[in-house]
Amino acid sequence: MIQNIQVLRGLAALLVVIVHCEAIIKSFGNFHYIGIAASTGVDLFFVISGFIMVYTSDRNGPTPLGFFANRVARVAPLYWLLTIAIFAIAVLQPQLLGATKASLLNLVNSLAFWPYLRDDGKVAPLLFLGWTLNYEMMFYAVFALCLFIKNLNLRVLVAIGVLVSMTVLGQAIAFENVPALFFTRPVILEFALGMIVARIYAILPHSKRAAVIALCLAIIALPAMLLAAVLSSSMLPIAGIPAAVLVVAALIMDRGGLSLSWRPLVAIGDASYSLYLTHPFVAQVVIKLSNKLQPLSLLLSLLVILVIYAISITLALLVYRTLEIPMTRVARRLLHLSRPKNPAGAL
């Protein structure tokens, strides 16, 4: 495990929490840009995912089928459980979920990581933030196929070429088919950036001086990433570039012995996938309760957000230990998989 990468995963999840405090942030007036900036948590996740896939395949040399099965065992169990929970709520208490409808076809598409158009015009699964996992599974499929190429540099080059080709195709053709439109958006290039970072990692210096310089670079890259989200468009997701710089800086710091080893940060990084998937449940409940206190002052709004963070992190740590880890172990056992030497996941 690269500790600094785990910390960045935690940072990415914490940023995404802000996005789902949208109802509160809007009450801040112009501060709604905070939510837009915080969406870069997803960009950071995608870059880290691209890095981790190359890094772990380089070290472990998995077969294509074994790699993809490991990814499914890592990502699917907790997501499937929470998706089924959303479906049950949609059946029993549909008024709680707005545009999310209890459709068996939507359930199947969600469990299969297949994008579809909802009644409200959005492309999102039952557990709405699972749209990012649809991209993750697509990337895993592309990378798994590239594992048939034994030369690592050529493998990475081909995988990047596939993602770039898909993006170019998406820009050249006005797809009306939802999956074709979805899977050719420029955001997939952030996986390519992560793969490039993984090859850069192999030549990074082991230097304390470089680590200090990298820390300064990270301090610049983080706000640049947040600002880029405000300036980005669907055609040009530029936030991925400073996100990649931030990952490179974290890796140089790790090589130079400058690890972000504060235990709470590492713990949040370990539980980042659980935090990512469960925090919307917390946010929705707390926001609905806070609506009874309207109108919210700025101070009270900030307090509500802090409550959401506190409960979300606590729940995520609990879910990580009691559900995510055991379910992943069971899934790998059922699929006859060995535990990877490097447990870092994509989310």
mmCIF file with all atom_site columns, N, CA, C and O in Angstrom, residues 207-219 249 252-254 256-258:
data_model
loop_
_atom_site.group_PDB
_atom_site.id
_atom_site.type_symbol
_atom_site.label_atom_id
_atom_site.label_alt_id
_atom_site.label_comp_id
_atom_site.label_asym_id
_atom_site.label_entity_id
_atom_site.label_seq_id
_atom_site.pdbx_PDB_ins_code
_atom_site.Cartn_x
_atom_site.Cartn_y
_atom_site.Cartn_z
_atom_site.occupancy
_atom_site.B_iso_or_equiv
_atom_site.pdbx_formal_charge
_atom_site.auth_seq_id
_atom_site.auth_comp_id
_atom_site.auth_asym_id
_atom_site.auth_atom_id
_atom_site.pdbx_PDB_model_num
ATOM 1  N N  . SER A 1 207 ? 14.463 10.994 -3.110 1.00 0.00 ? 207 SER A N  1
ATOM 2  C CA . SER A 1 207 ? 15.191 12.159 -2.625 1.00 0.00 ? 207 SER A CA 1
ATOM 3  C C  . SER A 1 207 ? 14.328 12.959 -1.660 1.00 0.00 ? 207 SER A C  1
ATOM 4  O O  . SER A 1 207 ? 13.169 13.272 -1.955 1.00 0.00 ? 207 SER A O  1
ATOM 5  N N  . LYS A 1 208 ? 14.904 13.296 -0.524 1.00 0.00 ? 208 LYS A N  1
ATOM 6  C CA . LYS A 1 208 ? 14.189 14.123 0.450  1.00 0.00 ? 208 LYS A CA 1
ATOM 7  C C  . LYS A 1 208 ? 13.974 15.535 -0.101 1.00 0.00 ? 208 LYS A C  1
ATOM 8  O O  . LYS A 1 208 ? 12.939 16.153 0.137  1.00 0.00 ? 208 LYS A O  1
ATOM 9  N N  . ARG A 1 209 ? 14.979 16.038 -0.820 1.00 0.00 ? 209 ARG A N  1
ATOM 10 C CA . ARG A 1 209 ? 14.831 17.368 -1.398 1.00 0.00 ? 209 ARG A CA 1
ATOM 11 C C  . ARG A 1 209 ? 13.691 17.375 -2.417 1.00 0.00 ? 209 ARG A C  1
ATOM 12 O O  . ARG A 1 209 ? 12.867 18.291 -2.453 1.00 0.00 ? 209 ARG A O  1
ATOM 13 N N  . ALA A 1 210 ? 13.619 16.329 -3.251 1.00 0.00 ? 210 ALA A N  1
ATOM 14 C CA . ALA A 1 210 ? 12.537 16.215 -4.232 1.00 0.00 ? 210 ALA A CA 1
ATOM 15 C C  . ALA A 1 210 ? 11.189 16.110 -3.527 1.00 0.00 ? 210 ALA A C  1
ATOM 16 O O  . ALA A 1 210 ? 10.180 16.643 -4.005 1.00 0.00 ? 210 ALA A O  1
ATOM 17 N N  . ALA A 1 211 ? 11.176 15.430 -2.369 1.00 0.00 ? 211 ALA A N  1
ATOM 18 C CA . ALA A 1 211 ? 9.930  15.278 -1.619 1.00 0.00 ? 211 ALA A CA 1
ATOM 19 C C  . ALA A 1 211 ? 9.413  16.626 -1.113 1.00 0.00 ? 211 ALA A C  1
ATOM 20 O O  . ALA A 1 211 ? 8.208  16.901 -1.143 1.00 0.00 ? 211 ALA A O  1
ATOM 21 N N  . VAL A 1 212 ? 10.329 17.482 -0.667 1.00 0.00 ? 212 VAL A N  1
ATOM 22 C CA . VAL A 1 212 ? 9.949  18.809 -0.185 1.00 0.00 ? 212 VAL A CA 1
ATOM 23 C C  . VAL A 1 212 ? 9.419  19.652 -1.335 1.00 0.00 ? 212 VAL A C  1
ATOM 24 O O  . VAL A 1 212 ? 8.405  20.352 -1.210 1.00 0.00 ? 212 VAL A O  1
ATOM 25 N N  . ILE A 1 213 ? 10.099 19.566 -2.483 1.00 0.00 ? 213 ILE A N  1
ATOM 26 C CA . ILE A 1 213 ? 9.627  20.295 -3.669 1.00 0.00 ? 213 ILE A CA 1
ATOM 27 C C  . ILE A 1 213 ? 8.248  19.787 -4.080 1.00 0.00 ? 213 ILE A C  1
ATOM 28 O O  . ILE A 1 213 ? 7.364  20.568 -4.450 1.00 0.00 ? 213 ILE A O  1
ATOM 29 N N  . ALA A 1 214 ? 8.070  18.460 -3.990 1.00 0.00 ? 214 ALA A N  1
ATOM 30 C CA . ALA A 1 214 ? 6.781  17.860 -4.353 1.00 0.00 ? 214 ALA A CA 1
ATOM 31 C C  . ALA A 1 214 ? 5.672  18.328 -3.419 1.00 0.00 ? 214 ALA A C  1
ATOM 32 O O  . ALA A 1 214 ? 4.528  18.515 -3.847 1.00 0.00 ? 214 ALA A O  1
ATOM 33 N N  . LEU A 1 215 ? 5.991  18.515 -2.155 1.00 0.00 ? 215 LEU A N  1
ATOM 34 C CA . LEU A 1 215 ? 5.000  19.021 -1.201 1.00 0.00 ? 215 LEU A CA 1
ATOM 35 C C  . LEU A 1 215 ? 4.536  20.417 -1.626 1.00 0.00 ? 215 LEU A C  1
ATOM 36 O O  . LEU A 1 215 ? 3.331  20.716 -1.594 1.00 0.00 ? 215 LEU A O  1
ATOM 37 N N  . CYS A 1 216 ? 5.488  21.258 -2.028 1.00 0.00 ? 216 CYS A N  1
ATOM 38 C CA . CYS A 1 216 ? 5.128  22.598 -2.518 1.00 0.00 ? 216 CYS A CA 1
ATOM 39 C C  . CYS A 1 216 ? 4.271  22.497 -3.778 1.00 0.00 ? 216 CYS A C  1
ATOM 40 O O  . CYS A 1 216 ? 3.304  23.258 -3.945 1.00 0.00 ? 216 CYS A O  1
ATOM 41 N N  . LEU A 1 217 ? 4.607  21.536 -4.641 1.00 0.00 ? 217 LEU A N  1
ATOM 42 C CA . LEU A 1 217 ? 3.837  21.324 -5.867 1.00 0.00 ? 217 LEU A CA 1
ATOM 43 C C  . LEU A 1 217 ? 2.415  20.882 -5.542 1.00 0.00 ? 217 LEU A C  1
ATOM 44 O O  . LEU A 1 217 ? 1.449  21.331 -6.173 1.00 0.00 ? 217 LEU A O  1
ATOM 45 N N  . ALA A 1 218 ? 2.278  20.011 -4.534 1.00 0.00 ? 218 ALA A N  1
ATOM 46 C CA . ALA A 1 218 ? 0.955  19.533 -4.130 1.00 0.00 ? 218 ALA A CA 1
ATOM 47 C C  . ALA A 1 218 ? 0.104  20.676 -3.581 1.00 0.00 ? 218 ALA A C  1
ATOM 48 O O  . ALA A 1 218 ? -1.109 20.733 -3.830 1.00 0.00 ? 218 ALA A O  1
ATOM 49 N N  . ILE A 1 219 ? 0.756  21.568 -2.843 1.00 0.00 ? 219 ILE A N  1
ATOM 50 C CA . ILE A 1 219 ? 0.033  22.717 -2.268 1.00 0.00 ? 219 ILE A CA 1
ATOM 51 C C  . ILE A 1 219 ? -0.519 23.615 -3.380 1.00 0.00 ? 219 ILE A C  1
ATOM 52 O O  . ILE A 1 219 ? -1.575 24.229 -3.241 1.00 0.00 ? 219 ILE A O  1
ATOM 53 N N  . ALA A 1 249 ? 2.952  14.293 -7.246 1.00 0.00 ? 249 ALA A N  1
ATOM 54 C CA . ALA A 1 249 ? 3.577  14.928 -6.081 1.00 0.00 ? 249 ALA A CA 1
ATOM 55 C C  . ALA A 1 249 ? 3.513  14.009 -4.860 1.00 0.00 ? 249 ALA A C  1
ATOM 56 O O  . ALA A 1 249 ? 4.501  13.873 -4.118 1.00 0.00 ? 249 ALA A O  1
ATOM 57 N N  . ILE A 1 252 ? 6.134  11.261 -5.291 1.00 0.00 ? 252 ILE A N  1
ATOM 58 C CA . ILE A 1 252 ? 7.500  11.747 -5.053 1.00 0.00 ? 252 ILE A CA 1
ATOM 59 C C  . ILE A 1 252 ? 7.733  11.919 -3.556 1.00 0.00 ? 252 ILE A C  1
ATOM 60 O O  . ILE A 1 252 ? 8.805  11.581 -3.034 1.00 0.00 ? 252 ILE A O  1
ATOM 61 N N  . MET A 1 253 ? 6.723  12.432 -2.859 1.00 0.00 ? 253 MET A N  1
ATOM 62 C CA . MET A 1 253 ? 6.832  12.578 -1.408 1.00 0.00 ? 253 MET A CA 1
ATOM 63 C C  . MET A 1 253 ? 7.022  11.224 -0.751 1.00 0.00 ? 253 MET A C  1
ATOM 64 O O  . MET A 1 253 ? 7.842  11.065 0.159  1.00 0.00 ? 253 MET A O  1
ATOM 65 N N  . ASP A 1 254 ? 6.295  10.214 -1.238 1.00 0.00 ? 254 ASP A N  1
ATOM 66 C CA . ASP A 1 254 ? 6.426  8.861  -0.690 1.00 0.00 ? 254 ASP A CA 1
ATOM 67 C C  . ASP A 1 254 ? 7.837  8.316  -0.936 1.00 0.00 ? 254 ASP A C  1
ATOM 68 O O  . ASP A 1 254 ? 8.448  7.735  -0.030 1.00 0.00 ? 254 ASP A O  1
ATOM 69 N N  . GLY A 1 256 ? 10.493 9.982  -1.260 1.00 0.00 ? 256 GLY A N  1
ATOM 70 C CA . GLY A 1 256 ? 11.467 10.726 -0.463 1.00 0.00 ? 256 GLY A CA 1
ATOM 71 C C  . GLY A 1 256 ? 11.277 10.583 1.034  1.00 0.00 ? 256 GLY A C  1
ATOM 72 O O  . GLY A 1 256 ? 11.920 11.285 1.815  1.00 0.00 ? 256 GLY A O  1
ATOM 73 N N  . GLY A 1 257 ? 10.383 9.689  1.444  1.00 0.00 ? 257 GLY A N  1
ATOM 74 C CA . GLY A 1 257 ? 10.162 9.440  2.865  1.00 0.00 ? 257 GLY A CA 1
ATOM 75 C C  . GLY A 1 257 ? 9.249  10.436 3.540  1.00 0.00 ? 257 GLY A C  1
ATOM 76 O O  . GLY A 1 257 ? 9.189  10.492 4.779  1.00 0.00 ? 257 GLY A O  1
ATOM 77 N N  . LEU A 1 258 ? 8.533  11.230 2.754  1.00 0.00 ? 258 LEU A N  1
ATOM 78 C CA . LEU A 1 258 ? 7.614  12.221 3.316  1.00 0.00 ? 258 LEU A CA 1
ATOM 79 C C  . LEU A 1 258 ? 6.187  11.681 3.186  1.00 0.00 ? 258 LEU A C  1
ATOM 80 O O  . LEU A 1 258 ? 5.449  12.021 2.265  1.00 0.00 ? 258 LEU A O  1
#
